[in-house]
XYZ file of C-alpha atoms in Angstrom:
624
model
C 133.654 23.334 -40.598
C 136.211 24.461 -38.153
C 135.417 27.922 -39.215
C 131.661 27.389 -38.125
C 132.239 25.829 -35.592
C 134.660 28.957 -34.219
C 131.958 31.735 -35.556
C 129.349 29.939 -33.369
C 131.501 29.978 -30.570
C 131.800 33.359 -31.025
C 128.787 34.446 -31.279
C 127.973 32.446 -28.040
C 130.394 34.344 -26.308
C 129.522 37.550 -27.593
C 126.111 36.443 -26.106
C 126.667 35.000 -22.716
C 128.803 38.561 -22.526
C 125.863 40.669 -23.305
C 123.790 38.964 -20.762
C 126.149 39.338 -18.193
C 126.351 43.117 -19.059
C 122.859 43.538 -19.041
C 122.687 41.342 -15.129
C 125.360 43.465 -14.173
C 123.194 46.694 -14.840
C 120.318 44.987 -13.255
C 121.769 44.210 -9.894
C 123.356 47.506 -10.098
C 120.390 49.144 -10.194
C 118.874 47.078 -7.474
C 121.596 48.013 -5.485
C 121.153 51.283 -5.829
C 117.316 51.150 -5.178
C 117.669 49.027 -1.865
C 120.743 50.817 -0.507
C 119.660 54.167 -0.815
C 117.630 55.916 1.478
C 114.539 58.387 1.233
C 116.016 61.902 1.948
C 116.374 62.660 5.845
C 113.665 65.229 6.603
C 112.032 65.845 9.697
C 108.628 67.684 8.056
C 107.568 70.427 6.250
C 108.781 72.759 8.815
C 112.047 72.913 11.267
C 115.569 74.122 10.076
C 117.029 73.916 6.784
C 120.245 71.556 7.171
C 123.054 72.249 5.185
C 124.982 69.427 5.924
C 127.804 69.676 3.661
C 129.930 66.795 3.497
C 132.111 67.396 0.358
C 133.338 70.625 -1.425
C 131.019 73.323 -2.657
C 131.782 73.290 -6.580
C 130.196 75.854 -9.572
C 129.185 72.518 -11.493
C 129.113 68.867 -9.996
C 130.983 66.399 -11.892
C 129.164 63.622 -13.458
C 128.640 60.424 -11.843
C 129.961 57.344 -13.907
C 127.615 54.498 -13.105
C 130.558 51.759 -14.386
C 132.512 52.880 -11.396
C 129.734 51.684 -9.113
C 128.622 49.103 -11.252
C 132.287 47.826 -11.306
C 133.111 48.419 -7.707
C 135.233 51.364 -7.938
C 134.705 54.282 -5.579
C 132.530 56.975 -6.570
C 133.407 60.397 -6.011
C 132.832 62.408 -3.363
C 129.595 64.187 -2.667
C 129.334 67.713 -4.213
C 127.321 70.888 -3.448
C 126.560 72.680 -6.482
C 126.839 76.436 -5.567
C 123.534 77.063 -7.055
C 121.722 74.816 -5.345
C 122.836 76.095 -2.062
C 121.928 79.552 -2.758
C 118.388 78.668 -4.089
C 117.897 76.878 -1.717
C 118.759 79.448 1.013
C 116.850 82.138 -1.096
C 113.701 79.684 -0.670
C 114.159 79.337 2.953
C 113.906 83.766 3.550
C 111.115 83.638 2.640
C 109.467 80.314 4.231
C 107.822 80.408 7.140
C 107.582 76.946 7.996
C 111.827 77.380 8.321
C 112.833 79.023 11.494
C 116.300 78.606 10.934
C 119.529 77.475 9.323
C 121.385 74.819 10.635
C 125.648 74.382 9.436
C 127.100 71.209 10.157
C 130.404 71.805 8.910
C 131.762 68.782 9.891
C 132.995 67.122 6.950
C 132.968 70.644 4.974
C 135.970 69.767 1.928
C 135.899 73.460 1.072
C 134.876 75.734 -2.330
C 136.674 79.024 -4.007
C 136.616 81.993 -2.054
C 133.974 83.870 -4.416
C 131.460 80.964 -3.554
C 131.753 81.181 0.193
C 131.753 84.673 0.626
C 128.257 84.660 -1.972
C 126.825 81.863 0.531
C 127.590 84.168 3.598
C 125.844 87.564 1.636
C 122.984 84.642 2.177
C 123.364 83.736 5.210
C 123.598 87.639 6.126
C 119.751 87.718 4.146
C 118.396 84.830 6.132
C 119.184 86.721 9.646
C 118.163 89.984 8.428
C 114.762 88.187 8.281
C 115.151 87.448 11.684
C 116.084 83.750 11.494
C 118.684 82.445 13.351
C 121.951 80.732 11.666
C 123.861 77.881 13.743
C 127.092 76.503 12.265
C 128.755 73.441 14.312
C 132.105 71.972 13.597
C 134.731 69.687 14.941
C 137.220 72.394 13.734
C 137.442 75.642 11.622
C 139.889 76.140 8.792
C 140.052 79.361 6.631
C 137.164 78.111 3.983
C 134.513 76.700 6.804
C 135.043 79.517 9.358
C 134.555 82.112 6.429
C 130.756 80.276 6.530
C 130.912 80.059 10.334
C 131.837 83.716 10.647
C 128.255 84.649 8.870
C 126.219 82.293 11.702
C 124.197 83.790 14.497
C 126.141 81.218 16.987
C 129.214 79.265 16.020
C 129.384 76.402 17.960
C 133.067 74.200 18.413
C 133.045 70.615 19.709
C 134.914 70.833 23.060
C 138.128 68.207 21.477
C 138.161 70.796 18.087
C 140.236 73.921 17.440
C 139.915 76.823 14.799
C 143.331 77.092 12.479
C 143.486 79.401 10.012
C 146.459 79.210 7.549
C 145.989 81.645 4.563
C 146.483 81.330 0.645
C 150.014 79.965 -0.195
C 151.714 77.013 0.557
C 154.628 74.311 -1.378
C 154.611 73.325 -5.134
C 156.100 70.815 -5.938
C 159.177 71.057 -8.840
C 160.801 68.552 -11.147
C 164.259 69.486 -12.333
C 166.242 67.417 -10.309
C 164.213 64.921 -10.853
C 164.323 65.433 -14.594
C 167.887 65.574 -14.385
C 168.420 62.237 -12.967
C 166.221 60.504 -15.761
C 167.926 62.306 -17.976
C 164.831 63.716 -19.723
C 164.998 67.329 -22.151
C 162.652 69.425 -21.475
C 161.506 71.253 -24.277
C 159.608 74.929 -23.212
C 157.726 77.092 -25.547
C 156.317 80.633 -23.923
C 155.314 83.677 -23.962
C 154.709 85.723 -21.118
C 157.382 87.123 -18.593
C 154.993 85.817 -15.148
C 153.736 82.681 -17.057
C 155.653 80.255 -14.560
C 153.090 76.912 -15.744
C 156.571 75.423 -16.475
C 158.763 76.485 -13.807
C 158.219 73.194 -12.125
C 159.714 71.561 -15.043
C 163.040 73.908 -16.060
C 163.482 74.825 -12.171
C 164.055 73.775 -8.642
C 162.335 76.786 -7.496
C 159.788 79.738 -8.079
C 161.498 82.471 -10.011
C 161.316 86.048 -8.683
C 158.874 87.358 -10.773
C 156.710 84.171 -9.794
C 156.996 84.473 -6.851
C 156.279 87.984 -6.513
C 152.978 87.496 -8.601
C 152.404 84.439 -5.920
C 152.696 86.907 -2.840
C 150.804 89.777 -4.216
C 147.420 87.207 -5.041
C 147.804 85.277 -2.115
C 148.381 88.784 -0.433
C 144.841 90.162 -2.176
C 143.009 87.184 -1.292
C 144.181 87.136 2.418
C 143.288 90.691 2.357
C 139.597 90.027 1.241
C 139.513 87.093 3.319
C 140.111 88.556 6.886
C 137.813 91.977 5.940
C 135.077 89.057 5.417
C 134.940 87.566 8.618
C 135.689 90.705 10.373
C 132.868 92.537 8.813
C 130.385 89.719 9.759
C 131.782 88.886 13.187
C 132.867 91.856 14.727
C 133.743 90.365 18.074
C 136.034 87.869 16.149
C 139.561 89.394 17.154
C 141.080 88.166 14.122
C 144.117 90.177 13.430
C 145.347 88.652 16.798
C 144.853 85.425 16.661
C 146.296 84.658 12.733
C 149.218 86.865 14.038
C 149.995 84.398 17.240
C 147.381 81.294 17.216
C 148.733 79.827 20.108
C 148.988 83.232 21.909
C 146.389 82.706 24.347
C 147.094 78.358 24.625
C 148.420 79.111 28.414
C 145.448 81.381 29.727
C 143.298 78.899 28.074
C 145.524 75.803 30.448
C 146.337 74.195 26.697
C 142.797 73.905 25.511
C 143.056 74.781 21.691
C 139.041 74.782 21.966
C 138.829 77.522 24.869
C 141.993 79.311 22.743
C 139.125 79.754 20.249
C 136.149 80.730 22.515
C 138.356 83.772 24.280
C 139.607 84.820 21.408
C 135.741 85.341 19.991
C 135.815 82.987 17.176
C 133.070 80.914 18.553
C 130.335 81.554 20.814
C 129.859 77.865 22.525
C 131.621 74.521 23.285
C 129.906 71.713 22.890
C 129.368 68.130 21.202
C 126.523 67.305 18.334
C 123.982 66.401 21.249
C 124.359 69.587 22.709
C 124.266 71.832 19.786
C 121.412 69.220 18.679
C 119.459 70.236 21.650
C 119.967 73.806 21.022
C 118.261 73.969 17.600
C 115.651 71.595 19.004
C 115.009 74.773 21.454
C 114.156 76.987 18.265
C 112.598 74.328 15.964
C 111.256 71.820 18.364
C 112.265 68.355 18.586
C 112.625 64.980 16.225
C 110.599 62.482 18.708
C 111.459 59.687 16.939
C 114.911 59.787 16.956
C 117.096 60.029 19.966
C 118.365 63.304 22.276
C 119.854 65.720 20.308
C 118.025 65.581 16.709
C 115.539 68.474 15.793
C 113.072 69.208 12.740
C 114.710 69.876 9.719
C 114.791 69.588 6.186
C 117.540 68.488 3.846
C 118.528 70.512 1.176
C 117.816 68.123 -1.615
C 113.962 66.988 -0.286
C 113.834 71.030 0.360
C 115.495 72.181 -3.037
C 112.501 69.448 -4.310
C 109.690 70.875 -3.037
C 110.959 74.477 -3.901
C 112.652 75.124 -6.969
C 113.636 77.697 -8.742
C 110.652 80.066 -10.403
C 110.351 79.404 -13.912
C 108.385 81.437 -16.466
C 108.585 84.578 -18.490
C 111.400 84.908 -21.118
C 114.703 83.210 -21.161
C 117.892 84.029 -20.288
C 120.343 80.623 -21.163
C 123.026 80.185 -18.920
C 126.211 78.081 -20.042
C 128.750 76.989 -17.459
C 132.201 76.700 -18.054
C 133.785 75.017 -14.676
C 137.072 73.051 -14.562
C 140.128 72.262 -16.813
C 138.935 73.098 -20.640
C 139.424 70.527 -22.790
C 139.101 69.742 -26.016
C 136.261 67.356 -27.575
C 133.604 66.062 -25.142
C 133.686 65.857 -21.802
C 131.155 65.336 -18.641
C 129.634 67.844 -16.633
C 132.601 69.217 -14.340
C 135.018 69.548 -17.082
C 134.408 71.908 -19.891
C 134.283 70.021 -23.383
C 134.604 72.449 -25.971
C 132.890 70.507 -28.449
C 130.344 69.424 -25.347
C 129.413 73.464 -24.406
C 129.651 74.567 -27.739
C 127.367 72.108 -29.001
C 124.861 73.120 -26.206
C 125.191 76.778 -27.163
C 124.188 76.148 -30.475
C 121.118 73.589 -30.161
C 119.822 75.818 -27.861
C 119.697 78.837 -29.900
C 118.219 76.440 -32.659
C 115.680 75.202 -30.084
C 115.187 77.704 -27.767
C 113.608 81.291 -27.693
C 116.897 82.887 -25.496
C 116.580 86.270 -25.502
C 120.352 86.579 -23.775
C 123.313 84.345 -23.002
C 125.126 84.541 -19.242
C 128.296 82.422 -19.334
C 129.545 81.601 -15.837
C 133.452 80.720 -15.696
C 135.253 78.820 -13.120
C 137.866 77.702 -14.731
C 141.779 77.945 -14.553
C 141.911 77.492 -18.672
C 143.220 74.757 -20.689
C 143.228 74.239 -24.019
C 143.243 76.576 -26.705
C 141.425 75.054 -29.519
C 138.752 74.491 -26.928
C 138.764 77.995 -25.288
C 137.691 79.316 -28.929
C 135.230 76.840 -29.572
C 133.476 78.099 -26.721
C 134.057 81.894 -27.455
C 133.150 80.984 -30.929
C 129.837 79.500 -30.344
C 128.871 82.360 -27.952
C 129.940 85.002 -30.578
C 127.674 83.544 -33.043
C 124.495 83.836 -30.137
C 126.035 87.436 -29.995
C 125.686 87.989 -34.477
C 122.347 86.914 -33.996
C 121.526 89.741 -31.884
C 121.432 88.178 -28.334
C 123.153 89.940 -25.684
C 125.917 87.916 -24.021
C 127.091 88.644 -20.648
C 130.442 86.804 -18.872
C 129.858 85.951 -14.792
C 133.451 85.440 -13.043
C 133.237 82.752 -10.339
C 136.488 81.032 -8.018
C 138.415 81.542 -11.390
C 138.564 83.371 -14.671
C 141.945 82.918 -15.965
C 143.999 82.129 -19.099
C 141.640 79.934 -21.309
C 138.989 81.256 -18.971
C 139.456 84.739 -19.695
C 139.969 83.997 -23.520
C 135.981 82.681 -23.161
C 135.069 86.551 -21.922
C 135.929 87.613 -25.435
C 132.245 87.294 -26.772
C 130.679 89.305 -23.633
C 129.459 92.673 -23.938
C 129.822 92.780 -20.624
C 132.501 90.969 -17.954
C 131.587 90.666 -14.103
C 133.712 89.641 -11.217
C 133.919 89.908 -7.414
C 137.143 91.378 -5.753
C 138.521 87.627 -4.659
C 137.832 86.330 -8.237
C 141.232 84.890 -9.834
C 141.630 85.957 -13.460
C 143.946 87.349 -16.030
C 147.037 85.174 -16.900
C 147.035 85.723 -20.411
C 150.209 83.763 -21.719
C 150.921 80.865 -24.114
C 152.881 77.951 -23.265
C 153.784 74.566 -24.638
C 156.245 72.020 -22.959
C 157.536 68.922 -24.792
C 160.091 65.782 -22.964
C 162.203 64.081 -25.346
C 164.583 61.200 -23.668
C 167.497 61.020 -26.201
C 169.743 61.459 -23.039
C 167.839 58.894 -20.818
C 168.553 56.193 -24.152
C 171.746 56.476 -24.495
C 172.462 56.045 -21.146
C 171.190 52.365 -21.947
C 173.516 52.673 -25.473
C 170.039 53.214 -27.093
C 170.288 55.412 -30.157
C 167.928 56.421 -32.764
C 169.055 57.793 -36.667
C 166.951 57.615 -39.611
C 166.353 59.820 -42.878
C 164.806 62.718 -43.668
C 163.473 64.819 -46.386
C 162.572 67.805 -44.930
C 163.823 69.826 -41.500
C 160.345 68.736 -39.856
C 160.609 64.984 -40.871
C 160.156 62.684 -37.775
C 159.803 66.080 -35.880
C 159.140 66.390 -32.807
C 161.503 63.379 -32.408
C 160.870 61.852 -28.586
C 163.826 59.440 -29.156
C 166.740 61.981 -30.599
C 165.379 65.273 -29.490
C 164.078 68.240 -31.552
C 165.790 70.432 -34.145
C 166.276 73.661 -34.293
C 163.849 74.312 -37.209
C 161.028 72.105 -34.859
C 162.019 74.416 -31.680
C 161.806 77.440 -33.801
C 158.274 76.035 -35.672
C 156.721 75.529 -31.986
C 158.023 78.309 -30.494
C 156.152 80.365 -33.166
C 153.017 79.212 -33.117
C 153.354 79.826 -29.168
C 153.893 83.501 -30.066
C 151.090 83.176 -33.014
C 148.317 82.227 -30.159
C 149.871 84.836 -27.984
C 149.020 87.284 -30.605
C 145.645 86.537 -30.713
C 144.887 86.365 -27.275
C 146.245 89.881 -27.018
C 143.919 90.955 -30.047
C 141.156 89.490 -28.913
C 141.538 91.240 -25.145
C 142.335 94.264 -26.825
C 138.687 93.979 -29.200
C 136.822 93.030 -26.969
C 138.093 95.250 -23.785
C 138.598 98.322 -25.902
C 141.931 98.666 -24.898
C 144.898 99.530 -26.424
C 147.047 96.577 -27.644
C 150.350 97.985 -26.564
C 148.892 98.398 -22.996
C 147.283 94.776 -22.921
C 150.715 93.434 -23.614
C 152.043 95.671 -20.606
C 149.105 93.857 -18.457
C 149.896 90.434 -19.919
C 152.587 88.489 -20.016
C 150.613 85.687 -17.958
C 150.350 87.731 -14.900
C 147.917 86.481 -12.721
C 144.985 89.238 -10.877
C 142.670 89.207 -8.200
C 139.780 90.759 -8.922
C 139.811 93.916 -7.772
C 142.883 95.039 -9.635
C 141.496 93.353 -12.752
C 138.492 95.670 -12.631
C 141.424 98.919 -12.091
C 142.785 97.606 -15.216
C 139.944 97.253 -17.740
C 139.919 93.438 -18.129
C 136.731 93.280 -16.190
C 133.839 95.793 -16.196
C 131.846 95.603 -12.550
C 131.503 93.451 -9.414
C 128.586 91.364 -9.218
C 127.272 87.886 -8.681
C 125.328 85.772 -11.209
C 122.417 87.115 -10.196
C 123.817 90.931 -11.174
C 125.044 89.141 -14.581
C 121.533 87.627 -15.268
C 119.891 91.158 -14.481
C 122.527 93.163 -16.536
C 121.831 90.455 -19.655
C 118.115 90.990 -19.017
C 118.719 94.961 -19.459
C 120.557 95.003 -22.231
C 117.635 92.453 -23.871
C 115.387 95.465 -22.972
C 113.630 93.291 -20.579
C 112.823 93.818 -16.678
C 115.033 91.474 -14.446
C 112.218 90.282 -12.825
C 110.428 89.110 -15.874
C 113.543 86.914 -16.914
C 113.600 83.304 -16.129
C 117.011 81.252 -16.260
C 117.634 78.013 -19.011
C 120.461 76.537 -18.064
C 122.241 74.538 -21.194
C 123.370 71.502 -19.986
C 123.581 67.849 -21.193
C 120.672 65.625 -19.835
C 121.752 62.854 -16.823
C 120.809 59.664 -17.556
C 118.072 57.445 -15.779
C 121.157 55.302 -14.134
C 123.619 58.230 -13.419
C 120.164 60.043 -11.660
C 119.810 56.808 -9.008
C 123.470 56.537 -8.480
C 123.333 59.928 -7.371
C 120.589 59.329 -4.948
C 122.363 56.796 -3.489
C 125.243 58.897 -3.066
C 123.828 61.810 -1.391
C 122.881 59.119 1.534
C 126.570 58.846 2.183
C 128.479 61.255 4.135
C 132.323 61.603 4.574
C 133.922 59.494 7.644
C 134.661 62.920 10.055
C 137.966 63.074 11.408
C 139.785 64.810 13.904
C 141.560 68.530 12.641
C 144.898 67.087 12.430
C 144.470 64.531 10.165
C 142.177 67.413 8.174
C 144.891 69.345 8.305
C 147.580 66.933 7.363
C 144.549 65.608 4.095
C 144.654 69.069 2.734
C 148.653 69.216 2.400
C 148.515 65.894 0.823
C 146.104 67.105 -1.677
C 148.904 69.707 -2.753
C 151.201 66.762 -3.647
C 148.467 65.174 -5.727
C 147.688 67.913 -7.596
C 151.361 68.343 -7.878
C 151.197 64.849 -9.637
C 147.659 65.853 -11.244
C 149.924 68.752 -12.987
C 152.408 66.621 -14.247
C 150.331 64.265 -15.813
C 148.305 66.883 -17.610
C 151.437 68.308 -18.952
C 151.777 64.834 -20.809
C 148.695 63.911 -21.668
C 147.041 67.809 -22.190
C 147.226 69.265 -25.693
C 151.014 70.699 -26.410
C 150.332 73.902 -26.546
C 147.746 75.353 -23.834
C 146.224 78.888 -21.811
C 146.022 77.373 -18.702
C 146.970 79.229 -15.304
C 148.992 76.843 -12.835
C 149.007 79.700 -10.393
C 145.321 79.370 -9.651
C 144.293 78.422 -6.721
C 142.501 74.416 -6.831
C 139.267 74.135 -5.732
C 138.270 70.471 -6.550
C 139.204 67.299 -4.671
C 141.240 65.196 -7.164
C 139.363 62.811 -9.344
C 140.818 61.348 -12.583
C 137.992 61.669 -14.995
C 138.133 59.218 -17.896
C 137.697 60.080 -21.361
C 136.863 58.624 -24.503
C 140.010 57.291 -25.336
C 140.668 55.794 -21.814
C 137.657 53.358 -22.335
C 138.452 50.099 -23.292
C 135.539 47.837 -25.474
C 133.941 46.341 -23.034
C 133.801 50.074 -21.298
C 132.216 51.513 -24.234
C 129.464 47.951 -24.434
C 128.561 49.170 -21.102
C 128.300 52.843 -21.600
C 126.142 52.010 -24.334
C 123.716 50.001 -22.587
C 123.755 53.002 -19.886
């Protein structure tokens, strides 16, 4: 009877759980119904406003409605780079939009190749004699390189333009490691592949470091012929050289510093430059001084998307850390993206496959599940063409091994092709407690790798060859598919990191281009006219839930804060994804093609998988 009695009670809690779930999703989406608001739009016609309160990313991450639903924060808002560009390509050729409005207020940044594809925009949109107005409460090196492409670049009289360059601190472990007493196991390959330099040293080696100064160099380079190409007037050189130069004629205002030195063209706060585009677009009467007609680019991407008809082209987008199984959109899955590559060559009529890669690299395993899937769209006769965004590298460039052709821009990051694996036993940090471990074993691999007493020299030697074994293959497979000696790809190797334009010197990419160049190049070699191509792109559908959650989110906007505190934010980030490193040493697969080197583009955001969710996680996702 007992047992009855506790079955029933049970199943009554099991119950009275369920219906709290399914409340909990209720008022959830309530909440997200009443709290959101329509999207801000002053009419059909006006300015477009890019308001860009986050970071401009190749692929937004996916919004996790538990984290809502449960009170955590979500993450921040993101600009897919797509989006942006359609809609700017939209508003060239709209009359109703006189002009293009910046507000780079709360700008978090993007990769280099985005920004500089934005300004070729921007440059489009006032060669069809429309006016571009960026306003800031300061200018760093990835909002001014927008700024730079504006018509007038307006400052807010308490802001300041700083401009610091690629580089900056890592952080590094070995003293640290020391003191807890923790082994360090490291399996490479690869003279410049310096992933685990953090870990075996308390600084960058010389050969890292001079692969460190030669990127940062390139990008710099590409950076500062940017801006100076699309504000001529801008005396650049100067003022990186000695920003505080001109401080005294300027009696200490780091504003008017900025203004003399031709970075901006006028001082003043929202209201003013408010009033300003109100002068070109005509005012919002409804609101107070300052606010204009505009649109906002998701009620404006709504009423003009992108043209779909004619044949196919599929693009699949590899963007962030590659991992292996499934994973949300912002991470690439290998399962997840091969999976889409292969339903939709069973259930769509492609007639060519662009893969676009931003992507530092990751795991192995999943790198070739992804190159796998697309080589088996390539057997079946479809041509398959590789578009380079922020980053290419390591387990990014192993993914270029199915393209027939490889496109890049000059400030693309790529190469890196090197093998590493990194393993921490604590037999040291034990026995410093009089912990010890012993046991028996049967073969030289038994127990192996052994956390608790440390590896052998048969397990060191076992891992350390299937380091070189990938290695191998990844030098194969450049040398296949680049038509290149494989002598000379293991001169280029050795996980040294390019920009772009001295990848294209050396073979391991084939032309500059955008996406757009990649979709028309896929197009020709499917004996089709580009402009009788429409793109698919393969991506996993958003729920109903996820889709109001991200309504709601676009509503909010980043609290703006003054440029030292920006400033002082973006260091800090450098210490998280110091952090962020370390814990995807532990947690990542053991051995990986991943480039450390890379420069980040994302705000940090842990992303929880699978095995992170606990059961009454995985009750809820279901009923999601």
């Amino acid at each position: 009877m007992k047992l009855v009695k506790g079955a029933w009670a049970l199943l009554v809690g099991i119950k009275d759980g369920l219906v709290l779930i399914a409340m909990l999703g209720f008022f959830g989406l309530l909440y997200a119904a009443l709290s959101s608001s329509p999207n801000p739009r002053g009419g059909e016609d006006g300015a477009l406003l890019l308001a860009l309160d986050g970071p401009i990313v190749e692929q937004s991450e996916a919004i996790d409605p538990r984290e809502l639903l449960f009170g955590q924060s979500p993450v921040d808002r993101q600009y897919q780079l797509s989006d942006i560009l359609q809609a700017l390509k939209a508003a060239e050729r709209d009359d109703d939009i006189k002009t293009v409005v910046l507000d780079l207020q709360g700008f978090q940044g993007g990769g280099q190749v985005a920004l500089e594809e934005i300004g070729e925009a921007l440059d489009r949109i006032k060669a069809a004699n429309k006016p571009v107005l960026a306003f800031a409460g300061g200018y760093f090196d990835d909002s001014y390189l927008l700024a730079a492409h504006a018509s007038e670049v307006w400052l807010d009289p308490m802001g300041a333009a700083a401009f610091a360059g690629p580089g900056g601190s890592r952080l590094y472990f070995k003293g640290l490691i020391d003191r807890l007493g923790v082994t360090v196991h490291v399996y490479r390959v690869g003279k410049y592949k310096s992933f685990v330099e953090p870990y075996i040293r308390g600084e960058q080696s010389p050969e890292a470091k001079a692969e460190n100064e030669a990127l940062a160099g390139a990008l710099w380079t590409n950076w500062k012929e940017n801006v100076a190409r699309a504000r001529p007037k801008a005396r650049i050189a100067d003022f990186v050289t000695d920003p505080i130069a001109g401080l005294a004629a300027a009696k200490g205002s780091l504003s008017q510093t900025a203004l003399s030195a031709g970075l901006v063209d006028k001082l003043g706060d929202r209201v003013a430059f408010g009033k300003r585009v109100a002068a070109i677009v005509g005012s919002d009467h409804h609101g107070p001084a300052g606010n204009f007609r505009y649109s906002a680019l998701s009620s404006y991407l709504a009423a003009h998307p992108a043209e779909h008809g004619g044949k196919k082209i599929g693009i699949v987008t590899v963007a962030g850390d590659i991992v292996d199984g499934k994973a949300p959109a912002g991470r690439a899955g290998g399962d997840t993206i091969a999976d889409l590559i292969r339903n939709a060559l069973a259930e769509q009529d492609l007639k060519a496959l662009v893969v676009r890669i931003d992507s530092p690299g990751g795991s192995a395993l999943a790198a070739e599940k992804i190159r796998a899937a697309l080589a088996e769209a390539k057997a079946k006769g479809l041509p398959v063409v590789a578009s380079m965004g922020n980053v290419a590298a390591s387990g990014g460039y192993w993914v270029t091994g199915a393209a027939d052709k490889v496109f890049a821009e000059p400030s693309t990051v790529t190469g890196s092709i090197g093998v590493f694996g990194i393993l921490p036993t604590f037999e040291t940090t034990l026995a410093r407690y009089g912990v010890t471990a012993d046991g028996v074993k049967t073969t030289p691999l038994t127990g192996q790798p052994d956390l608790f007493a440390g590896t052998n020299a048969a397990t060191d030697a076992f891992l350390q060859a299937g380091v070189e074994d990938i290695y191998a293959r990844f030098l194969r497979l450049v040398s296949t598919s680049r038509k290149i000696p494989l002598e000379k790809v293991g001169e280029m190797a050795q996980g040294r990191v390019w920009d772009g334009g001295t990848a294209r010197q050396l073979g391991l990419v084939d032309a500059f281009g955008s996406l757009d160049d990649a979709v028309a190049e896929a197009a020709r070699l499917a004996k089709l006219s580009p402009d009788s191509v429409s793109r698919y792109y393969l991506k996993p559908e958003k729920s109903f839930l996820a889709s109001l959650f991200e309504d709601d989110l676009e509503a909010r906007t980043t609290g703006h804060v003054d440029i030292f505190t920006h400033m002082a934010r973006r260091q800090q980030a450098l210490v998280l994804a110091g952090l962020a490193d370390a814990k995807a040493m532990l947690q990542g697969p053991a051995i990986q093609v991943r480039c450390l080197e890379c420069p980040s583009q994302l705000p940090l955001r842990a992303a929880p998988t699978t095995q992170d969710l606990t059961l009454f996680d995985r009750i809820v996702s279901w009923l999601i």
